Amino acid sequence: KKAYAIPSLSIEHVQQLLYPFGLSRTALHILATRIHHMYQGRVEYIQEILRMDWAHSLSTYSVSELHKLQIASSALSLQHQELLWQKISKPVLPVLSVILIFKEPISPVTLGHLMGIPEERLLPILNWLEHNQWIEFLNFEMNQQILLHSSRFSELLYRLLSTDQQILWHNKIASFLMKKIRLRPSDREHILYHLEQLGPSVEANEQRLLLALHAQKNFKWNDVLTY
């Protein structure tokens, strides 16, 4: 018999599944978009997380809280991701972990500097990761950039990393990014993201304040409130 793939849900379909939870229109859009992105529209995973107790408290969160709310993990999806993760060899795993934690596209040169890995050692690992569809390369502003492959479930893979690894690399990445001579608002947002993963700090508040001042200067009042 011929096997048929289950069609992916659209963001609108995910919104329809969320209707019974009593969310506002804005909250529906935020949550549906996040869930759709995280699970790539996979109906079996989305239906699983919406059956959990987690889903029944969604209407109690504010719009700003929904932007940062940790979406529930699908046990089915995590199990599948873990099996794939276990097949990765030990020399390759740290490189993939850092690409995953960095979150933004990163050039091979920056990745090498960040990890302290010489180019001749890094390139074969990157080639293996690309060949096995863990990463993909994009040309961005005349520079080659690495990002996690679009078919991978980045947030779920991140949850497979040990807390020690997460803390270590969020710290290293934030320190590395702060060494740039001129920091643009997008750089500060990236730094703030990594600092926030480490918990409240003076450094995170400083970045938040600078971002709010920049937004105020440019009359972006919604952004001022966000920071």
PDB file of C-alpha atoms in Angstrom:
ATOM      1  CA  LYS A   1       0.000   0.000   0.000  1.00  0.00           C
ATOM      2  CA  LYS A   2       1.154   3.516  -0.754  1.00  0.00           C
ATOM      3  CA  ALA A   3       1.877   5.621   2.349  1.00  0.00           C
ATOM      4  CA  TYR A   4       0.522   9.160   2.459  1.00  0.00           C
ATOM      5  CA  ALA A   5       2.134  11.959   4.495  1.00  0.00           C
ATOM      6  CA  ILE A   6      -0.141  13.775   6.924  1.00  0.00           C
ATOM      7  CA  PRO A   7      -0.637  17.332   5.556  1.00  0.00           C
ATOM      8  CA  SER A   8       0.733  20.153   7.693  1.00  0.00           C
ATOM      9  CA  LEU A   9      -1.604  22.594   9.408  1.00  0.00           C
ATOM     10  CA  SER A  10      -1.523  26.290   8.492  1.00  0.00           C
ATOM     11  CA  ILE A  11      -1.367  29.036  11.148  1.00  0.00           C
ATOM     12  CA  GLU A  12      -5.108  29.564  10.575  1.00  0.00           C
ATOM     13  CA  HIS A  13      -5.761  25.869  11.305  1.00  0.00           C
ATOM     14  CA  VAL A  14      -3.769  26.123  14.545  1.00  0.00           C
ATOM     15  CA  GLN A  15      -5.839  29.183  15.503  1.00  0.00           C
ATOM     16  CA  GLN A  16      -9.002  27.121  15.006  1.00  0.00           C
ATOM     17  CA  LEU A  17      -7.641  24.455  17.375  1.00  0.00           C
ATOM     18  CA  LEU A  18      -6.969  27.210  19.950  1.00  0.00           C
ATOM     19  CA  TYR A  19     -10.469  28.764  19.806  1.00  0.00           C
ATOM     20  CA  PRO A  20     -11.860  26.690  22.750  1.00  0.00           C
ATOM     21  CA  PHE A  21      -9.213  28.114  25.120  1.00  0.00           C
ATOM     22  CA  GLY A  22     -10.770  31.589  25.345  1.00  0.00           C
ATOM     23  CA  LEU A  23      -7.897  33.647  23.938  1.00  0.00           C
ATOM     24  CA  SER A  24      -8.164  37.169  22.537  1.00  0.00           C
ATOM     25  CA  ARG A  25      -7.586  37.687  18.801  1.00  0.00           C
ATOM     26  CA  THR A  26      -4.057  39.032  19.420  1.00  0.00           C
ATOM     27  CA  ALA A  27      -3.215  36.177  21.788  1.00  0.00           C
ATOM     28  CA  LEU A  28      -4.574  33.655  19.263  1.00  0.00           C
ATOM     29  CA  HIS A  29      -2.315  35.022  16.537  1.00  0.00           C
ATOM     30  CA  ILE A  30       0.813  35.092  18.749  1.00  0.00           C
ATOM     31  CA  LEU A  31       0.325  31.595  20.107  1.00  0.00           C
ATOM     32  CA  ALA A  32      -0.763  30.005  16.823  1.00  0.00           C
ATOM     33  CA  THR A  33       2.246  31.505  15.049  1.00  0.00           C
ATOM     34  CA  ARG A  34       4.655  30.282  17.743  1.00  0.00           C
ATOM     35  CA  ILE A  35       3.163  26.780  17.908  1.00  0.00           C
ATOM     36  CA  HIS A  36       3.083  26.510  14.112  1.00  0.00           C
ATOM     37  CA  HIS A  37       6.737  27.561  13.868  1.00  0.00           C
ATOM     38  CA  MET A  38       7.870  25.269  16.683  1.00  0.00           C
ATOM     39  CA  TYR A  39       6.113  22.156  15.356  1.00  0.00           C
ATOM     40  CA  GLN A  40       6.131  23.108  11.652  1.00  0.00           C
ATOM     41  CA  GLY A  41       2.403  22.522  11.447  1.00  0.00           C
ATOM     42  CA  ARG A  42       2.661  18.834  12.400  1.00  0.00           C
ATOM     43  CA  VAL A  43      -0.880  17.994  13.482  1.00  0.00           C
ATOM     44  CA  GLU A  44       0.003  14.977  15.655  1.00  0.00           C
ATOM     45  CA  TYR A  45       2.403  17.048  17.786  1.00  0.00           C
ATOM     46  CA  ILE A  46       0.128  20.084  18.045  1.00  0.00           C
ATOM     47  CA  GLN A  47      -2.904  18.003  19.024  1.00  0.00           C
ATOM     48  CA  GLU A  48      -0.798  16.263  21.674  1.00  0.00           C
ATOM     49  CA  ILE A  49       0.294  19.486  23.410  1.00  0.00           C
ATOM     50  CA  LEU A  50      -3.230  20.952  23.312  1.00  0.00           C
ATOM     51  CA  ARG A  51      -4.527  17.922  25.234  1.00  0.00           C
ATOM     52  CA  MET A  52      -2.145  18.705  28.113  1.00  0.00           C
ATOM     53  CA  ASP A  53      -3.066  20.641  31.292  1.00  0.00           C
ATOM     54  CA  TRP A  54      -0.658  23.355  30.070  1.00  0.00           C
ATOM     55  CA  ALA A  55      -3.164  24.458  27.429  1.00  0.00           C
ATOM     56  CA  HIS A  56      -6.018  25.137  29.845  1.00  0.00           C
ATOM     57  CA  SER A  57      -4.222  28.052  31.536  1.00  0.00           C
ATOM     58  CA  LEU A  58      -3.328  29.871  28.290  1.00  0.00           C
ATOM     59  CA  SER A  59      -6.043  32.512  28.689  1.00  0.00           C
ATOM     60  CA  THR A  60      -4.483  33.659  31.990  1.00  0.00           C
ATOM     61  CA  TYR A  61      -1.321  35.014  30.311  1.00  0.00           C
ATOM     62  CA  SER A  62      -0.891  38.571  29.054  1.00  0.00           C
ATOM     63  CA  VAL A  63       0.124  39.244  25.448  1.00  0.00           C
ATOM     64  CA  SER A  64       3.711  40.093  26.505  1.00  0.00           C
ATOM     65  CA  GLU A  65       3.922  36.867  28.556  1.00  0.00           C
ATOM     66  CA  LEU A  66       2.728  34.799  25.583  1.00  0.00           C
ATOM     67  CA  HIS A  67       5.703  36.039  23.535  1.00  0.00           C
ATOM     68  CA  LYS A  68       8.082  34.398  26.057  1.00  0.00           C
ATOM     69  CA  LEU A  69       5.939  31.530  27.331  1.00  0.00           C
ATOM     70  CA  GLN A  70       7.616  28.117  27.021  1.00  0.00           C
ATOM     71  CA  ILE A  71       5.404  26.052  24.762  1.00  0.00           C
ATOM     72  CA  ALA A  72       4.820  22.508  25.963  1.00  0.00           C
ATOM     73  CA  SER A  73       7.024  19.696  24.632  1.00  0.00           C
ATOM     74  CA  SER A  74       5.406  16.974  22.583  1.00  0.00           C
ATOM     75  CA  ALA A  75       6.647  13.645  23.976  1.00  0.00           C
ATOM     76  CA  LEU A  76       6.248  12.081  20.507  1.00  0.00           C
ATOM     77  CA  SER A  77       8.378  14.750  18.875  1.00  0.00           C
ATOM     78  CA  LEU A  78      11.005  14.822  21.643  1.00  0.00           C
ATOM     79  CA  GLN A  79      11.420  11.064  21.396  1.00  0.00           C
ATOM     80  CA  HIS A  80      12.002  11.324  17.658  1.00  0.00           C
ATOM     81  CA  GLN A  81      14.458  14.247  18.023  1.00  0.00           C
ATOM     82  CA  GLU A  82      16.384  12.365  20.724  1.00  0.00           C
ATOM     83  CA  LEU A  83      16.854   9.336  18.457  1.00  0.00           C
ATOM     84  CA  LEU A  84      18.274  11.608  15.737  1.00  0.00           C
ATOM     85  CA  TRP A  85      20.477  13.440  18.271  1.00  0.00           C
ATOM     86  CA  GLN A  86      21.996  10.159  19.520  1.00  0.00           C
ATOM     87  CA  LYS A  87      23.262   9.353  16.019  1.00  0.00           C
ATOM     88  CA  ILE A  88      25.538  12.409  15.953  1.00  0.00           C
ATOM     89  CA  SER A  89      29.214  11.683  16.655  1.00  0.00           C
ATOM     90  CA  LYS A  90      30.950  13.268  19.677  1.00  0.00           C
ATOM     91  CA  PRO A  91      33.253  15.652  17.689  1.00  0.00           C
ATOM     92  CA  VAL A  92      30.262  17.037  15.781  1.00  0.00           C
ATOM     93  CA  LEU A  93      27.858  17.501  18.701  1.00  0.00           C
ATOM     94  CA  PRO A  94      29.485  20.611  20.324  1.00  0.00           C
ATOM     95  CA  VAL A  95      29.473  22.471  16.997  1.00  0.00           C
ATOM     96  CA  LEU A  96      25.817  21.704  16.354  1.00  0.00           C
ATOM     97  CA  SER A  97      24.979  22.625  19.961  1.00  0.00           C
ATOM     98  CA  VAL A  98      26.563  26.084  19.609  1.00  0.00           C
ATOM     99  CA  ILE A  99      24.785  26.720  16.275  1.00  0.00           C
ATOM    100  CA  LEU A 100      21.542  25.803  18.028  1.00  0.00           C
ATOM    101  CA  ILE A 101      22.196  27.994  21.101  1.00  0.00           C
ATOM    102  CA  PHE A 102      23.457  30.963  19.020  1.00  0.00           C
ATOM    103  CA  LYS A 103      19.990  31.030  17.395  1.00  0.00           C
ATOM    104  CA  GLU A 104      20.825  33.648  14.732  1.00  0.00           C
ATOM    105  CA  PRO A 105      22.643  32.902  11.442  1.00  0.00           C
ATOM    106  CA  ILE A 106      26.398  32.731  12.090  1.00  0.00           C
ATOM    107  CA  SER A 107      29.350  32.792   9.701  1.00  0.00           C
ATOM    108  CA  PRO A 108      31.886  29.917   9.745  1.00  0.00           C
ATOM    109  CA  VAL A 109      34.591  32.444  10.683  1.00  0.00           C
ATOM    110  CA  THR A 110      32.608  33.762  13.681  1.00  0.00           C
ATOM    111  CA  LEU A 111      31.734  30.223  14.763  1.00  0.00           C
ATOM    112  CA  GLY A 112      35.415  29.226  14.622  1.00  0.00           C
ATOM    113  CA  HIS A 113      36.462  32.262  16.709  1.00  0.00           C
ATOM    114  CA  LEU A 114      33.661  31.702  19.219  1.00  0.00           C
ATOM    115  CA  MET A 115      34.536  28.039  19.738  1.00  0.00           C
ATOM    116  CA  GLY A 116      38.304  28.369  19.324  1.00  0.00           C
ATOM    117  CA  ILE A 117      38.309  25.776  16.509  1.00  0.00           C
ATOM    118  CA  PRO A 118      40.703  26.224  13.552  1.00  0.00           C
ATOM    119  CA  GLU A 119      39.136  26.359  10.080  1.00  0.00           C
ATOM    120  CA  GLU A 120      40.720  23.079   8.919  1.00  0.00           C
ATOM    121  CA  ARG A 121      38.974  21.232  11.776  1.00  0.00           C
ATOM    122  CA  LEU A 122      35.684  23.094  11.532  1.00  0.00           C
ATOM    123  CA  LEU A 123      34.986  22.788   7.791  1.00  0.00           C
ATOM    124  CA  PRO A 124      34.739  18.942   7.631  1.00  0.00           C
ATOM    125  CA  ILE A 125      32.284  19.056  10.570  1.00  0.00           C
ATOM    126  CA  LEU A 126      30.174  21.729   8.851  1.00  0.00           C
ATOM    127  CA  ASN A 127      30.214  19.727   5.604  1.00  0.00           C
ATOM    128  CA  TRP A 128      28.975  16.626   7.475  1.00  0.00           C
ATOM    129  CA  LEU A 129      26.218  18.639   9.163  1.00  0.00           C
ATOM    130  CA  GLU A 130      25.122  20.101   5.834  1.00  0.00           C
ATOM    131  CA  HIS A 131      25.203  16.723   4.059  1.00  0.00           C
ATOM    132  CA  ASN A 132      23.038  15.199   6.814  1.00  0.00           C
ATOM    133  CA  GLN A 133      20.594  18.138   6.734  1.00  0.00           C
ATOM    134  CA  TRP A 134      21.334  19.452  10.200  1.00  0.00           C
ATOM    135  CA  ILE A 135      22.410  22.862   8.918  1.00  0.00           C
ATOM    136  CA  GLU A 136      22.128  24.889   5.747  1.00  0.00           C
ATOM    137  CA  PHE A 137      24.239  27.684   4.291  1.00  0.00           C
ATOM    138  CA  LEU A 138      22.834  31.002   3.123  1.00  0.00           C
ATOM    139  CA  ASN A 139      24.584  33.894   1.431  1.00  0.00           C
ATOM    140  CA  PHE A 140      23.655  36.963   3.419  1.00  0.00           C
ATOM    141  CA  GLU A 141      25.082  40.404   2.550  1.00  0.00           C
ATOM    142  CA  MET A 142      27.905  38.756   0.568  1.00  0.00           C
ATOM    143  CA  ASN A 143      28.817  36.516   3.516  1.00  0.00           C
ATOM    144  CA  GLN A 144      28.148  32.817   3.981  1.00  0.00           C
ATOM    145  CA  GLN A 145      25.953  32.177   7.009  1.00  0.00           C
ATOM    146  CA  ILE A 146      25.107  28.935   8.821  1.00  0.00           C
ATOM    147  CA  LEU A 147      21.716  28.244  10.324  1.00  0.00           C
ATOM    148  CA  LEU A 148      19.895  25.178  11.531  1.00  0.00           C
ATOM    149  CA  HIS A 149      18.188  23.318   8.690  1.00  0.00           C
ATOM    150  CA  SER A 150      14.614  24.486   8.176  1.00  0.00           C
ATOM    151  CA  SER A 151      13.274  20.935   8.612  1.00  0.00           C
ATOM    152  CA  ARG A 152      14.683  20.646  12.160  1.00  0.00           C
ATOM    153  CA  PHE A 153      12.739  21.426  15.335  1.00  0.00           C
ATOM    154  CA  SER A 154      15.093  23.981  16.890  1.00  0.00           C
ATOM    155  CA  GLU A 155      13.268  24.620  20.190  1.00  0.00           C
ATOM    156  CA  LEU A 156      12.851  20.910  20.910  1.00  0.00           C
ATOM    157  CA  LEU A 157      16.479  20.155  20.061  1.00  0.00           C
ATOM    158  CA  TYR A 158      17.531  22.989  22.372  1.00  0.00           C
ATOM    159  CA  ARG A 159      15.649  21.287  25.214  1.00  0.00           C
ATOM    160  CA  LEU A 160      17.760  18.156  24.703  1.00  0.00           C
ATOM    161  CA  LEU A 161      20.913  20.076  25.659  1.00  0.00           C
ATOM    162  CA  SER A 162      22.071  19.882  29.257  1.00  0.00           C
ATOM    163  CA  THR A 163      21.468  22.948  31.433  1.00  0.00           C
ATOM    164  CA  ASP A 164      25.236  23.239  31.977  1.00  0.00           C
ATOM    165  CA  GLN A 165      25.822  23.463  28.221  1.00  0.00           C
ATOM    166  CA  GLN A 166      23.075  26.048  27.812  1.00  0.00           C
ATOM    167  CA  ILE A 167      24.454  28.255  30.601  1.00  0.00           C
ATOM    168  CA  LEU A 168      28.061  27.898  29.419  1.00  0.00           C
ATOM    169  CA  TRP A 169      27.332  28.935  25.840  1.00  0.00           C
ATOM    170  CA  HIS A 170      24.763  31.634  26.530  1.00  0.00           C
ATOM    171  CA  ASN A 171      27.405  33.216  28.757  1.00  0.00           C
ATOM    172  CA  LYS A 172      30.206  32.827  26.202  1.00  0.00           C
ATOM    173  CA  ILE A 173      28.059  34.084  23.324  1.00  0.00           C
ATOM    174  CA  ALA A 174      26.862  37.178  25.234  1.00  0.00           C
ATOM    175  CA  SER A 175      30.473  38.028  26.199  1.00  0.00           C
ATOM    176  CA  PHE A 176      31.660  37.400  22.623  1.00  0.00           C
ATOM    177  CA  LEU A 177      28.956  39.637  21.095  1.00  0.00           C
ATOM    178  CA  MET A 178      29.640  42.481  23.558  1.00  0.00           C
ATOM    179  CA  LYS A 179      33.207  42.733  22.225  1.00  0.00           C
ATOM    180  CA  LYS A 180      31.967  44.255  18.949  1.00  0.00           C
ATOM    181  CA  ILE A 181      33.210  47.833  18.542  1.00  0.00           C
ATOM    182  CA  ARG A 182      29.857  49.246  17.413  1.00  0.00           C
ATOM    183  CA  LEU A 183      26.701  47.557  18.644  1.00  0.00           C
ATOM    184  CA  ARG A 184      23.532  48.030  16.596  1.00  0.00           C
ATOM    185  CA  PRO A 185      20.090  47.579  18.213  1.00  0.00           C
ATOM    186  CA  SER A 186      19.840  44.133  16.572  1.00  0.00           C
ATOM    187  CA  ASP A 187      23.170  43.204  18.225  1.00  0.00           C
ATOM    188  CA  ARG A 188      21.867  44.381  21.604  1.00  0.00           C
ATOM    189  CA  GLU A 189      18.655  42.396  21.157  1.00  0.00           C
ATOM    190  CA  HIS A 190      20.747  39.290  20.471  1.00  0.00           C
ATOM    191  CA  ILE A 191      22.918  39.965  23.535  1.00  0.00           C
ATOM    192  CA  LEU A 192      19.818  40.549  25.667  1.00  0.00           C
ATOM    193  CA  TYR A 193      18.310  37.251  24.503  1.00  0.00           C
ATOM    194  CA  HIS A 194      21.395  35.337  25.708  1.00  0.00           C
ATOM    195  CA  LEU A 195      21.644  37.282  28.975  1.00  0.00           C
ATOM    196  CA  GLU A 196      17.956  36.647  29.718  1.00  0.00           C
ATOM    197  CA  GLN A 197      18.534  32.896  29.468  1.00  0.00           C
ATOM    198  CA  LEU A 198      20.951  33.266  32.399  1.00  0.00           C
ATOM    199  CA  GLY A 199      18.393  34.994  34.649  1.00  0.00           C
ATOM    200  CA  PRO A 200      18.062  38.587  35.925  1.00  0.00           C
ATOM    201  CA  SER A 201      21.276  40.611  35.864  1.00  0.00           C
ATOM    202  CA  VAL A 202      22.662  44.150  35.800  1.00  0.00           C
ATOM    203  CA  GLU A 203      24.065  43.465  32.308  1.00  0.00           C
ATOM    204  CA  ALA A 204      20.648  42.443  30.953  1.00  0.00           C
ATOM    205  CA  ASN A 205      19.018  45.556  32.490  1.00  0.00           C
ATOM    206  CA  GLU A 206      21.697  47.747  30.914  1.00  0.00           C
ATOM    207  CA  GLN A 207      21.007  46.309  27.436  1.00  0.00           C
ATOM    208  CA  ARG A 208      17.248  46.649  28.012  1.00  0.00           C
ATOM    209  CA  LEU A 209      17.652  50.314  28.986  1.00  0.00           C
ATOM    210  CA  LEU A 210      19.816  51.104  25.939  1.00  0.00           C
ATOM    211  CA  LEU A 211      17.289  49.422  23.637  1.00  0.00           C
ATOM    212  CA  ALA A 212      14.406  51.337  25.244  1.00  0.00           C
ATOM    213  CA  LEU A 213      16.282  54.655  24.858  1.00  0.00           C
ATOM    214  CA  HIS A 214      16.982  53.882  21.190  1.00  0.00           C
ATOM    215  CA  ALA A 215      13.311  53.014  20.600  1.00  0.00           C
ATOM    216  CA  GLN A 216      12.210  56.234  22.373  1.00  0.00           C
ATOM    217  CA  LYS A 217      14.588  58.291  20.242  1.00  0.00           C
ATOM    218  CA  ASN A 218      12.963  56.793  17.127  1.00  0.00           C
ATOM    219  CA  PHE A 219       9.404  57.209  18.488  1.00  0.00           C
ATOM    220  CA  LYS A 220       8.830  53.439  18.605  1.00  0.00           C
ATOM    221  CA  TRP A 221       6.637  53.569  21.708  1.00  0.00           C
ATOM    222  CA  ASN A 222       5.494  49.920  21.525  1.00  0.00           C
ATOM    223  CA  ASP A 223       9.141  48.820  21.568  1.00  0.00           C
ATOM    224  CA  VAL A 224       9.826  51.072  24.595  1.00  0.00           C
ATOM    225  CA  LEU A 225       7.107  49.243  26.525  1.00  0.00           C
ATOM    226  CA  THR A 226       8.368  45.830  25.371  1.00  0.00           C
ATOM    227  CA  TYR A 227      11.831  46.398  26.887  1.00  0.00           C
TER     228      TYR A 227
END
